[in-house]
Every structure is written in C-alpha cells, then in structure tokens.
Coordinates of C-alpha atoms (C1' of nucleotides) in Angstrom, one line a residue:
Chain N
X15 CA 16.2 -3.2 -0.7
X16 CA 15.5 0.0 -2.6
X17 CA 13.9 2.2 0.0
X18 CA 12.8 5.8 -0.7
X19 CA 16.0 7.0 0.9
X20 CA 18.0 5.0 -1.6
X21 CA 15.8 6.4 -4.4
X22 CA 16.6 9.9 -3.2
X23 CA 20.3 9.3 -3.1
X24 CA 20.3 7.9 -6.6
X25 CA 18.1 10.6 -8.0
X26 CA 20.4 13.3 -6.6
X27 CA 23.5 11.6 -7.9
X28 CA 21.9 11.6 -11.3
X29 CA 20.9 15.3 -11.1
X30 CA 24.2 16.4 -9.8
X31 CA 26.2 14.4 -12.3
X32 CA 24.5 16.5 -15.1
X33 CA 26.3 19.6 -13.9
X34 CA 29.6 18.4 -12.3
X35 CA 30.3 15.9 -15.0
X36 CA 31.6 12.5 -14.1
X37 CA 32.1 12.2 -10.3
X38 CA 29.8 13.8 -7.8
X39 CA 31.4 15.0 -4.7
X40 CA 30.3 13.9 -1.3
X41 CA 29.9 17.4 -0.2
X42 CA 27.5 18.3 -3.0
X43 CA 25.5 15.1 -2.5
X44 CA 25.2 15.7 1.2
X45 CA 24.1 19.2 0.7
X46 CA 21.5 18.2 -1.9
X47 CA 20.1 15.6 0.5
X48 CA 20.3 17.9 3.5
X49 CA 22.4 15.5 5.6
X50 CA 25.8 15.8 7.2
X51 CA 28.7 14.7 5.0
X52 CA 29.4 11.6 7.2
X53 CA 25.9 10.3 6.5
X54 CA 26.4 10.6 2.8
X55 CA 29.7 8.7 3.0
X56 CA 28.0 5.9 5.0
X57 CA 25.1 5.6 2.7
X58 CA 27.2 5.7 -0.5
X59 CA 29.3 2.9 0.8
X60 CA 26.1 0.9 1.3
X61 CA 24.9 1.7 -2.2
X62 CA 28.2 0.7 -3.6
X63 CA 27.9 -2.6 -1.8
X64 CA 24.5 -3.0 -3.5
X65 CA 26.0 -2.3 -6.9
X66 CA 24.0 0.9 -7.4
X67 CA 26.9 3.3 -7.4
X68 CA 30.7 3.2 -7.8
X69 CA 32.5 5.0 -5.0
X70 CA 36.0 6.3 -5.4
X71 CA 37.0 7.2 -1.9
X72 CA 38.0 10.8 -1.4
X73 CA 36.9 11.6 -5.0
X74 CA 33.2 11.0 -5.4
X75 CA 30.4 8.8 -6.7
X76 CA 29.1 7.7 -10.0
X77 CA 26.0 5.7 -10.9
X78 CA 26.3 2.2 -12.2
X79 CA 24.0 1.2 -15.0
X80 CA 21.7 -0.4 -12.5
X81 CA 21.7 2.7 -10.3
X82 CA 21.1 5.0 -13.3
X83 CA 18.1 3.0 -14.3
X84 CA 16.6 3.3 -10.9
X85 CA 17.4 7.0 -10.7
X86 CA 15.8 7.6 -14.1
X87 CA 12.7 5.8 -13.1
X88 CA 12.4 8.0 -10.0
X89 CA 13.0 11.1 -12.0
X90 CA 10.3 10.0 -14.5
X91 CA 7.9 9.6 -11.6
X92 CA 8.8 12.9 -10.2
X93 CA 8.3 14.8 -13.4
X94 CA 5.2 13.0 -14.5
X95 CA 3.6 13.6 -11.1
X96 CA 4.5 17.3 -11.3
X97 CA 2.9 17.5 -14.7
X98 CA -0.3 15.8 -13.4
X99 CA -0.5 18.1 -10.4
X100 CA -0.3 21.2 -12.6
X101 CA -2.2 20.1 -15.7
X102 CA -4.9 18.1 -14.1
X103 CA -5.3 19.2 -10.5
X104 CA -4.4 22.8 -11.5
X105 CA -2.0 23.2 -8.6
X106 CA 0.2 26.1 -8.0
X107 CA 3.4 25.8 -10.0
X108 CA 5.5 26.6 -7.0
X109 CA 4.1 23.9 -4.8
X110 CA 4.2 20.8 -6.9
X111 CA 7.9 20.1 -6.4
X112 CA 7.6 19.3 -2.7
X113 CA 4.5 17.2 -3.4
X114 CA 6.2 15.2 -6.0
X115 CA 9.2 14.6 -3.7
X116 CA 6.9 12.4 -1.6
X117 CA 4.7 11.0 -4.3
X118 CA 7.6 9.9 -6.5
X119 CA 8.3 7.1 -4.0
X120 CA 4.7 5.9 -3.7
X121 CA 3.6 5.7 -7.3
X122 CA 3.9 2.2 -8.9
X123 CA 5.1 1.7 -12.5
X124 CA 1.6 0.8 -13.6
X125 CA 0.0 3.9 -12.1
X126 CA 2.8 5.9 -13.8
X127 CA 2.1 4.4 -17.2
X128 CA -1.6 5.3 -16.9
X129 CA -0.7 8.8 -15.7
X130 CA 1.6 9.1 -18.7
X131 CA -1.2 8.1 -21.1
X132 CA -3.7 10.4 -19.4
X133 CA -1.3 13.3 -19.8
X134 CA -0.6 12.5 -23.5
X135 CA 3.0 11.3 -23.0
X136 CA 4.4 14.7 -22.3
X137 CA 8.1 15.3 -23.1
X138 CA 8.7 17.8 -20.4
X139 CA 7.2 18.7 -17.0
X140 CA 5.7 22.2 -16.3
X141 CA 9.2 23.6 -15.5
X142 CA 10.4 22.5 -18.9
X143 CA 12.5 19.7 -17.4
X144 CA 12.7 16.7 -19.7
X145 CA 10.8 13.6 -18.6
X146 CA 12.8 10.4 -19.0
X147 CA 11.1 7.8 -21.2
X148 CA 10.0 4.4 -19.8
X149 CA 13.1 3.0 -21.4
X150 CA 15.3 5.4 -19.5
X151 CA 16.2 7.8 -22.3
X152 CA 16.7 11.4 -21.1
X153 CA 16.8 13.9 -23.9
X154 CA 19.3 16.5 -22.9
X155 CA 20.1 19.5 -24.9
X156 CA 22.2 22.5 -24.2
X157 CA 20.2 25.7 -24.1
X158 CA 21.1 29.4 -23.8
X159 CA 20.0 31.2 -20.6
X160 CA 18.6 34.6 -20.3
X161 CA 21.9 35.6 -18.9
X162 CA 23.8 34.5 -22.0
X163 CA 21.4 34.8 -25.0
X164 CA 21.5 37.6 -27.6
X165 CA 19.7 40.8 -26.9
X166 CA 16.9 42.2 -29.1
X167 CA 16.2 38.8 -30.6
X168 CA 13.0 36.9 -29.8
X169 CA 13.4 33.8 -27.6
X170 CA 11.0 31.3 -26.0
X171 CA 11.5 30.0 -22.5
X172 CA 12.0 26.3 -22.5
X173 CA 12.9 25.5 -18.9
X174 CA 13.2 27.0 -15.4
X175 CA 15.9 25.2 -13.5
X176 CA 15.4 26.6 -10.0
X177 CA 12.8 24.5 -8.2
X178 CA 12.5 26.6 -5.0
X179 CA 9.0 27.8 -4.3
X180 CA 10.3 31.4 -3.9
X181 CA 11.9 31.5 -7.4
X182 CA 8.9 29.7 -9.0
X183 CA 6.6 32.1 -7.4
X184 CA 8.5 35.0 -8.7
X185 CA 8.6 33.5 -12.2
X186 CA 4.9 32.8 -12.1
X187 CA 4.1 36.3 -11.1
X188 CA 6.0 37.7 -14.0
X189 CA 4.7 35.2 -16.4
X190 CA 8.1 33.6 -17.0
X191 CA 7.1 30.0 -17.8
X192 CA 8.1 27.5 -20.5
X193 CA 6.4 28.7 -23.6
X194 CA 6.6 32.4 -22.9
X195 CA 8.2 34.4 -25.7
X196 CA 10.3 37.5 -24.9
X197 CA 13.4 39.4 -25.8
X198 CA 16.2 40.8 -23.6
X199 CA 16.3 44.6 -24.2
X200 CA 19.2 45.5 -22.1
X201 CA 21.9 43.7 -20.2
X202 CA 24.1 45.5 -17.7
X203 CA 27.0 43.2 -16.6
X204 CA 28.4 45.8 -14.3
X205 CA 25.1 46.1 -12.4
X206 CA 24.4 42.4 -12.7
X207 CA 21.0 43.4 -14.1
X208 CA 19.0 42.8 -17.2
X209 CA 15.7 44.0 -18.6
X210 CA 13.4 42.0 -20.8
X211 CA 10.1 42.5 -22.5
X212 CA 7.3 40.2 -23.4
X213 CA 5.5 41.0 -26.7
X214 CA 2.8 42.9 -24.8
X215 CA 3.6 44.3 -21.4
X216 CA 5.9 46.4 -19.4
X217 CA 9.7 45.7 -19.0
X218 CA 10.7 43.3 -16.4
X219 CA 14.0 43.7 -14.5
X220 CA 15.9 40.6 -13.5
X221 CA 19.2 39.8 -11.8
X222 CA 21.8 38.0 -13.8
X223 CA 21.8 35.2 -11.2
X224 CA 18.1 34.7 -11.8
X225 CA 18.4 35.0 -15.5
X226 CA 20.9 32.2 -15.5
X227 CA 18.2 29.9 -14.3
X228 CA 15.9 30.4 -17.2
X229 CA 16.8 28.5 -20.3
X230 CA 15.6 29.7 -23.7
X231 CA 15.7 28.8 -27.4
X232 CA 15.5 31.1 -30.4
X233 CA 11.9 31.5 -31.7
X234 CA 11.0 30.4 -35.2
Chain L
X23 CA 6.0 12.5 14.7
X24 CA 3.3 11.0 12.7
X25 CA 5.2 8.6 10.4
X26 CA 3.4 6.4 7.9
X27 CA 3.8 3.5 10.4
X28 CA 1.9 5.5 12.9
X29 CA -0.7 6.3 10.4
X30 CA -1.1 2.6 9.6
X31 CA -1.5 1.7 13.3
X32 CA -4.2 4.3 13.8
X33 CA -6.0 3.4 10.6
X34 CA -6.2 -0.2 11.6
X35 CA -7.4 0.6 15.1
X36 CA -10.2 2.6 13.5
X37 CA -11.1 -0.1 11.1
X38 CA -11.1 -2.9 13.7
X39 CA -13.0 -0.8 16.2
X40 CA -15.9 -0.8 13.8
X41 CA -16.4 -4.5 14.3
X42 CA -15.1 -5.4 17.7
X43 CA -16.7 -2.4 19.3
X44 CA -14.9 -0.4 22.0
X45 CA -11.5 -1.9 22.7
X46 CA -9.4 -3.4 19.9
X47 CA -7.3 -6.4 21.1
X48 CA -3.6 -6.5 20.6
X49 CA -3.8 -9.7 18.8
X50 CA -6.3 -8.4 16.2
X51 CA -4.2 -5.3 15.7
X52 CA -1.0 -7.2 15.3
X53 CA -2.6 -9.5 12.8
X54 CA -4.0 -6.7 10.8
X55 CA -0.6 -5.0 10.6
X56 CA 1.2 -8.3 9.9
X57 CA 3.6 -7.8 12.9
X58 CA 4.2 -10.1 15.9
X59 CA 2.1 -9.2 19.0
X60 CA 5.1 -7.9 20.9
X61 CA 5.7 -5.3 18.3
X62 CA 2.1 -4.1 18.4
X63 CA 2.4 -3.7 22.2
X64 CA 5.6 -1.7 22.0
X65 CA 4.1 0.6 19.3
X66 CA 0.8 1.1 21.0
X67 CA 2.6 2.2 24.2
X68 CA 4.5 4.8 22.1
X69 CA 1.2 5.9 20.6
X70 CA -0.3 6.2 24.0
X71 CA 2.6 8.4 25.1
X72 CA 1.9 10.6 22.1
X73 CA -1.8 10.9 23.1
X74 CA -3.1 9.2 20.0
X75 CA -4.6 6.1 21.6
X76 CA -5.6 5.0 25.1
X77 CA -4.0 1.8 26.1
X78 CA -5.6 -0.5 28.7
X79 CA -2.9 -3.0 29.4
X80 CA -4.1 -6.6 28.8
X81 CA -7.3 -5.4 27.4
X82 CA -6.8 -3.4 24.3
X83 CA -6.6 0.0 22.6
X84 CA -9.0 2.7 21.7
X85 CA -8.4 5.9 19.7
X86 CA -8.3 9.2 21.4
X87 CA -10.1 12.1 19.6
X88 CA -6.8 13.2 18.2
X89 CA -5.9 9.7 17.0
X90 CA -9.3 9.3 15.5
X91 CA -9.0 12.4 13.5
X92 CA -5.6 11.3 12.1
X93 CA -7.0 7.9 11.3
X94 CA -10.1 9.3 9.5
X95 CA -7.8 11.5 7.5
X96 CA -5.8 8.6 6.4
X97 CA -8.9 6.6 5.6
X98 CA -10.2 9.5 3.6
X99 CA -7.0 9.6 1.6
X100 CA -7.0 5.8 1.0
X101 CA -10.6 5.8 -0.3
X102 CA -10.4 8.9 -2.4
X103 CA -7.2 7.6 -3.9
X104 CA -8.9 4.3 -4.7
X105 CA -11.7 6.1 -6.3
X106 CA -9.3 8.1 -8.4
X107 CA -7.4 5.1 -9.5
X108 CA -10.6 3.3 -10.6
X109 CA -12.6 6.2 -12.0
X110 CA -9.9 8.3 -13.6
X111 CA -7.0 5.9 -14.3
X112 CA -9.4 3.0 -15.0
X113 CA -7.3 0.6 -13.0
X114 CA -8.3 -2.9 -12.1
X115 CA -10.7 -2.9 -9.2
X116 CA -8.6 -5.6 -7.5
X117 CA -5.3 -3.8 -7.6
X118 CA -6.2 -0.4 -6.3
X119 CA -6.1 -1.4 -2.6
X120 CA -2.4 -2.1 -2.5
X121 CA -1.7 1.0 -4.5
X122 CA -3.7 3.1 -2.1
X123 CA -1.9 1.6 0.8
X124 CA 1.2 3.4 -0.3
X125 CA -0.3 6.5 -1.7
X126 CA -2.4 7.3 1.4
X127 CA 0.8 8.3 3.2
X128 CA 2.2 10.5 0.4
X129 CA -0.8 12.6 -0.6
X130 CA -1.1 16.0 1.1
X131 CA -4.3 17.5 2.3
X132 CA -4.3 20.0 -0.6
X133 CA -3.9 17.4 -3.2
X134 CA -6.6 15.4 -1.5
X135 CA -9.0 18.3 -1.7
X136 CA -8.4 18.8 -5.3
X137 CA -8.8 15.1 -6.0
X138 CA -12.0 15.2 -4.1
X139 CA -13.3 18.0 -6.2
X140 CA -12.1 16.3 -9.4
X141 CA -14.1 13.2 -8.5
X142 CA -17.2 15.2 -7.6
X143 CA -17.0 14.7 -3.8
X144 CA -17.9 11.0 -3.9
X145 CA -19.6 9.5 -0.8
X146 CA -18.1 6.0 -1.2
X147 CA -15.1 4.4 -2.9
X148 CA -15.5 1.8 -5.7
X149 CA -16.0 -1.0 -3.1
X150 CA -18.9 0.9 -1.6
X151 CA -16.9 1.9 1.5
X152 CA -17.9 5.3 2.9
X153 CA -15.4 8.1 2.4
X154 CA -15.0 10.2 5.6
X155 CA -15.7 13.9 5.0
X156 CA -13.0 16.5 5.4
X157 CA -14.4 17.2 8.8
X158 CA -14.1 13.6 9.8
X159 CA -17.6 12.4 9.6
X160 CA -18.0 8.8 8.7
X161 CA -21.4 7.8 7.6
X162 CA -21.9 4.3 8.9
X163 CA -25.0 2.3 8.3
X164 CA -25.9 -1.3 9.0
X165 CA -26.6 -3.3 5.9
X166 CA -27.8 -6.8 5.3
X167 CA -25.4 -9.1 3.5
X168 CA -26.2 -11.7 0.8
X169 CA -25.9 -14.3 3.5
X170 CA -28.7 -12.8 5.6
X171 CA -31.0 -10.9 3.3
X172 CA -34.4 -12.1 2.2
X173 CA -34.7 -14.4 -0.8
X174 CA -36.7 -13.6 -3.9
X175 CA -36.6 -9.9 -3.2
X176 CA -34.6 -7.5 -5.3
X177 CA -31.5 -6.0 -3.6
X178 CA -28.7 -3.8 -4.8
X179 CA -25.1 -4.3 -3.8
X180 CA -23.8 -1.4 -1.8
X181 CA -20.5 -2.6 -0.6
X182 CA -17.9 -5.3 -0.8
X183 CA -16.0 -5.7 2.4
X184 CA -13.2 -8.1 1.5
X185 CA -10.3 -6.2 0.0
X186 CA -8.2 -9.1 -1.1
X187 CA -7.3 -9.2 -4.8
X188 CA -8.5 -12.8 -5.1
X189 CA -12.0 -11.9 -3.8
X190 CA -12.3 -8.7 -5.7
X191 CA -11.2 -10.6 -8.9
X192 CA -13.9 -13.1 -8.3
X193 CA -16.5 -10.4 -7.6
X194 CA -15.5 -8.5 -10.7
X195 CA -15.7 -11.6 -12.9
X196 CA -19.2 -12.2 -11.8
X197 CA -20.3 -8.6 -12.0
X198 CA -20.8 -8.3 -8.3
X199 CA -20.0 -4.7 -7.7
X200 CA -21.7 -1.8 -5.8
X201 CA -24.7 -0.9 -7.9
X202 CA -25.5 -4.3 -9.3
X203 CA -29.0 -5.5 -8.6
X204 CA -29.9 -9.1 -8.0
X205 CA -32.0 -11.5 -5.9
X206 CA -31.1 -14.6 -4.0
X207 CA -33.0 -17.5 -5.4
X208 CA -32.0 -20.2 -3.1
X209 CA -30.1 -20.5 0.2
X210 CA -28.9 -23.8 1.5
X211 CA -27.6 -23.4 5.0
X212 CA -26.7 -27.0 5.3
X213 CA -24.4 -26.9 2.2
X214 CA -23.3 -23.4 3.1
X215 CA -24.2 -22.4 -0.4
X216 CA -26.5 -19.9 -2.1
X217 CA -27.6 -19.1 -5.6
X218 CA -28.4 -15.7 -6.9
X219 CA -29.5 -14.2 -10.2
X220 CA -29.0 -10.8 -11.8
X221 CA -32.0 -9.5 -13.8
X222 CA -30.4 -10.8 -16.9
X223 CA -28.0 -13.7 -16.8
X224 CA -27.4 -17.2 -15.5
X225 CA -27.5 -18.1 -11.8
X226 CA -24.3 -17.6 -9.8
X227 CA -23.4 -19.9 -7.0
X228 CA -21.7 -18.5 -3.9
X229 CA -20.5 -19.8 -0.6
X230 CA -22.1 -18.4 2.5
X231 CA -18.7 -17.1 3.6
X232 CA -18.3 -15.1 0.5
X233 CA -21.9 -13.9 0.6
X234 CA -21.3 -12.5 4.1
X235 CA -18.8 -10.1 2.6
X236 CA -21.3 -8.5 0.2
X237 CA -23.5 -5.9 1.7
X238 CA -26.9 -5.1 0.1
X239 CA -29.9 -2.8 0.5
X240 CA -33.4 -3.4 -0.7
X241 CA -34.1 -1.9 -4.1
X242 CA -36.8 0.8 -4.5
Chain Y
dA24 C1' -8.3 -24.2 43.9
dA25 C1' -4.9 -26.3 40.8
dA26 C1' -3.7 -27.1 36.0
dG27 C1' -3.7 -25.7 31.3
dG28 C1' -4.2 -22.9 27.6
dT29 C1' -4.2 -18.4 25.4
dA30 C1' -3.2 -13.6 25.0
dT31 C1' -0.2 -10.1 26.3
dT32 C1' 3.9 -8.0 27.8
dT33 C1' 8.9 -7.9 28.5
dT34 C1' 13.6 -8.4 27.3
dG35 C1' 17.4 -8.5 24.3
dA36 C1' 19.0 -8.0 19.8
dA37 C1' 18.8 -6.5 14.9
dT38 C1' 18.4 -3.0 10.8
dA39 C1' 18.1 1.5 8.4
dG40 C1' 19.2 5.9 8.7
dT41 C1' 20.8 9.7 11.0
dC42 C1' 24.1 13.3 13.8
dA43 C1' 28.2 15.1 16.3
dA44 C1' 32.7 15.2 16.7
dA45 C1' 37.3 13.4 16.1
dA46 C1' 40.7 11.6 12.7
dT47 C1' 42.6 11.7 8.3
dA48 C1' 43.8 13.0 3.7
dA49 C1' 44.2 16.3 0.1
dA50 C1' 44.8 20.9 -1.7
dT51 C1' 46.5 25.6 -1.1
dG52 C1' 49.1 29.7 0.1
dT53 C1' 53.2 31.7 1.1
Chain H
dA15 C1' 58.4 22.5 1.8
dC16 C1' 55.5 23.6 5.9
dA17 C1' 51.5 25.2 8.0
dT18 C1' 46.7 25.9 7.2
dT19 C1' 42.3 25.3 5.3
dT20 C1' 38.9 22.3 3.3
dA21 C1' 36.8 17.9 2.2
dT22 C1' 36.1 13.3 3.5
dT23 C1' 35.9 9.4 6.4
dT24 C1' 35.6 7.1 10.8
dT25 C1' 33.7 6.3 15.3
dG26 C1' 30.3 6.1 18.7
dA27 C1' 25.7 7.1 19.8
dC28 C1' 20.7 7.7 19.0
dT29 C1' 15.7 6.9 17.1
dA30 C1' 12.2 4.1 15.0
dT31 C1' 10.7 -0.1 14.0
dT32 C1' 10.9 -4.9 14.0
dC33 C1' 11.5 -10.1 15.6
dA34 C1' 12.3 -14.1 18.7
dA35 C1' 11.7 -16.0 22.8
dA36 C1' 11.0 -15.8 27.7
dA37 C1' 8.0 -14.1 31.4
dT38 C1' 3.6 -12.9 33.1
dA39 C1' -1.3 -12.4 33.6
dC40 C1' -5.8 -13.9 32.7
dC41 C1' -9.3 -17.3 31.7
dT42 C1' -11.3 -21.8 31.7
dT43 C1' -12.2 -26.3 33.0
dT44 C1' -12.3 -29.5 35.9

DNA sequence: AAAGGTATTTTGAATAGTCAAAATAAATGT
DNA sequence: ACATTTATTTTGACTATTCAAAATACCTTT
C-alpha cells in the first residue's frame, strides 16, 4: 500500500536524483527524511519489493517508472498546495512548505485538479519550482544562480531552491522572490560575498552560499 | 501524541455523545470507527491514560474537557473543509465527506483560520451541520424532522444528517438541501411513506426512515 | 436462582515504521 | 598492501494500531 511514508520516500528519491544524478545514496536519502541510515535501507528494500524503486545494495536507489509516477504526483500536490496557500490564502511564503508537507498526502486527485483550475494551471509554485503536469512531465531547465551569473547585467529571479523557513524569511525581507529583477554589482570571491541592486533601492549584501540558492535568467 | 487515529476516536466520541447522551458505548464507538470492539477498548484505555477521555469499564466513554476541545477542533476542521470544497471548489455534495475525513487531520490551525475568513465565517457546513467556533462553542438546537413535522405547513430544510454518498446523492437529485422550502402533503405511517412538495414542482415520495434524516424548521 | 444471550475486556499475534548498535563492505591514505 | 575511516546493512527491540478468538461480566427471562 502507498502510505504517506512511502510517498515521502519516493518524493525525496525524486528530488535527490535531480542533483546527484542516477543513483541516490542511502545516506543522502536518510538525511533528507530525517531517519537513521538503517531505517532507510529497510524501507528501500520494502519499496524495491513493491516495484517502486530499484535498489543496488551498497550503491543506492533509483525510481522505477511506477515509483517515478507516484513521486511526480506527490510533488505536483505539494507544489500546487503551496501555490494555493500563498496565492489564495495569502500565507507567509516561509511557512507554506511545512504545511504542504502534510497536505500533499491528504489531497485527492480530484481536489488537486480543481485546485489546479482555480489557480489557473500555474507552471511553477511561489518559489519558482516547476509543477509537474498531470501527465507527469516535469519541465526542468538549467539556470544560472546569483553566484555564477554575469555582473552588471539585468537578471530576473526564477526560483529559490532553499525551502527552509529561515532562508525564505530572509529572501522575503529583501524582496528576493521569483519575478524580482536585479543586477549583481560586485562579486568578491575571496570574501565569499556579493552585492546586488534592485532597480530601485539600496544595495543588498549576500553570501556566495546564499546566492547559489537563487536561480536567475537574463531579462529581456 | 495526538495522531490522526486519536483525533478520529475523539471526534466520534463527540458525535456519538450527542445522540446517546452521557456515556458512549464501546460497541457504538467501535462500529463508528469500523474496528472490532476489542480494538476500541484498547484504544480507549490509552486515551484515558492520556487524559483525553474518562473510561468507565463495561459502561462507556466520555470526553474530558481536554478531549472535548481536541474533538471540537477536528470537527471544526472537518466542516470548514467541507464548506470550502463545496463553496469554492464546487465539488459534489456527496463526495466531500470522505475528502474531509482525510484533510481534517492535515490542516493546521492557521490554514483553518484563513479558510474560515475566506468563507466568511460560516455557521454551518453544506449539510447544515453546525461548525464549532474557534473557541469550541457548538451551537446545538433541536429540530423537527420531515418524519415528525406538521403537514401542510411550510418548512425549510436546515440540515441533512446522513453523510453517506448514496443518501446525499438522492437528496441532491431531489433538491433536498439546506435552504430548500417545502411542505409535507401526506404522511402514511402504515406504509412508512410520505409525500412532500416544493413550492414549484412535482410531489416527491420519501420513506419515513429517510425523512427522519432531514431536519427542518418552520418558515417565517 | 439458574440459563442464556449480549456486550465488553483480555490475550496473543500481526504489520508498519522506527532506533540503537553491531557487523560488514568499500574507499582512502600512507 | 595494510590500517583506518566512512557508508551501508543487519539484528534485535520498541511503539502504535489492528484483528481473532477466548474469557468475563452483566442483563434478562424464566
């Protein structure tokens, strides 16, 4: 049976496999799910029995087609719910992630479709993360980050990849959300620091680490 | 810890204690939760340990103040979610109950408050069931049913107490929802049958059993 | 008051998910 | 190549929730 625990495992395998391509390590998976490694091993073996993942002992996990389809559906629920919470209920950008963590397992496909329609079939959630389509297509595109983009050129933020409330709070306070346009005025690799400017407003200082979590695309 | 299982037990104790006043029997509770009686006993003892209910062995259960407050909160979530599903997402009246069964455990208090505001602080859900206030007040009022009300007088439906999809489907098809006005034209106790008329429209025949599930109040 | 019948509780066992800690395998440094 | 570190798996145990079936208590009814 696909319990919400199973959904969580699959979702995290999907998310982690976007970075560490191909196999996801047990360690990474266990960390993402906040369980001890042994638990992840046990669970992954059960999932493999159920045909949802492929487990290569001592190497890692990969989703099967079936597992991938379940994971994409959960991710779609998560991101549509987040969009609903922000756009309709006007909730704080930083809080919606945890809310959606619970709701993603309780929303039926029918409710989801209606939510999707209500929101006008959005392509991304408020963080700029792409929302998988009902058919399970996930648009994925490689973006520059504030840490790597050209200086003195105008960019627009398309996505904020850190979901922690602290980071989102910081981003919100400085108006760094998808849609914001800005340019990097200075980048100091030695100090690990950069400065950026929005069209109107004072300069904002940012660590390189933080900058790497903000994806941008050239404007116009 | 208050798991969703615990929430369900408490909610059903609350619901059942409205009818069978004072103590709720194990049998009734077990039936409502679709578990065998032994399971209910075990669980109730655990709840009693946690101070959420008072268990009088061989006689029944009653909510403590703490348990009651948890139960009312769950009920509030259930009914506000139902209202949202019908009023905003335009879902089928008959389906929302099962949806809400899952969502009631996943919605946070904050989301609930925003939902409540979005819906304009409704006093009842689409079935006419009263929605507990945030403070845990539950307006309860004794209504006549179609099985007991006067004939040839105009009444308005205030509540439909059977939540099964079959019954709700039937009610919907015949336009028997909270707000509908009608009068009972004939009641045949022997045949267990009654006939009613809406202001415009043909007579509708109804079993006495079904009629007992539709609460009404005199109009004007 | 004995005999049944019904509701409730007990007991023993199962499942899902978890942790702690020991065992094992693989990777790395020197 | 050998010892050490690191990652993974195994093992044994625990919690929450459930069922099946046996035991017990409480009513009735005669």
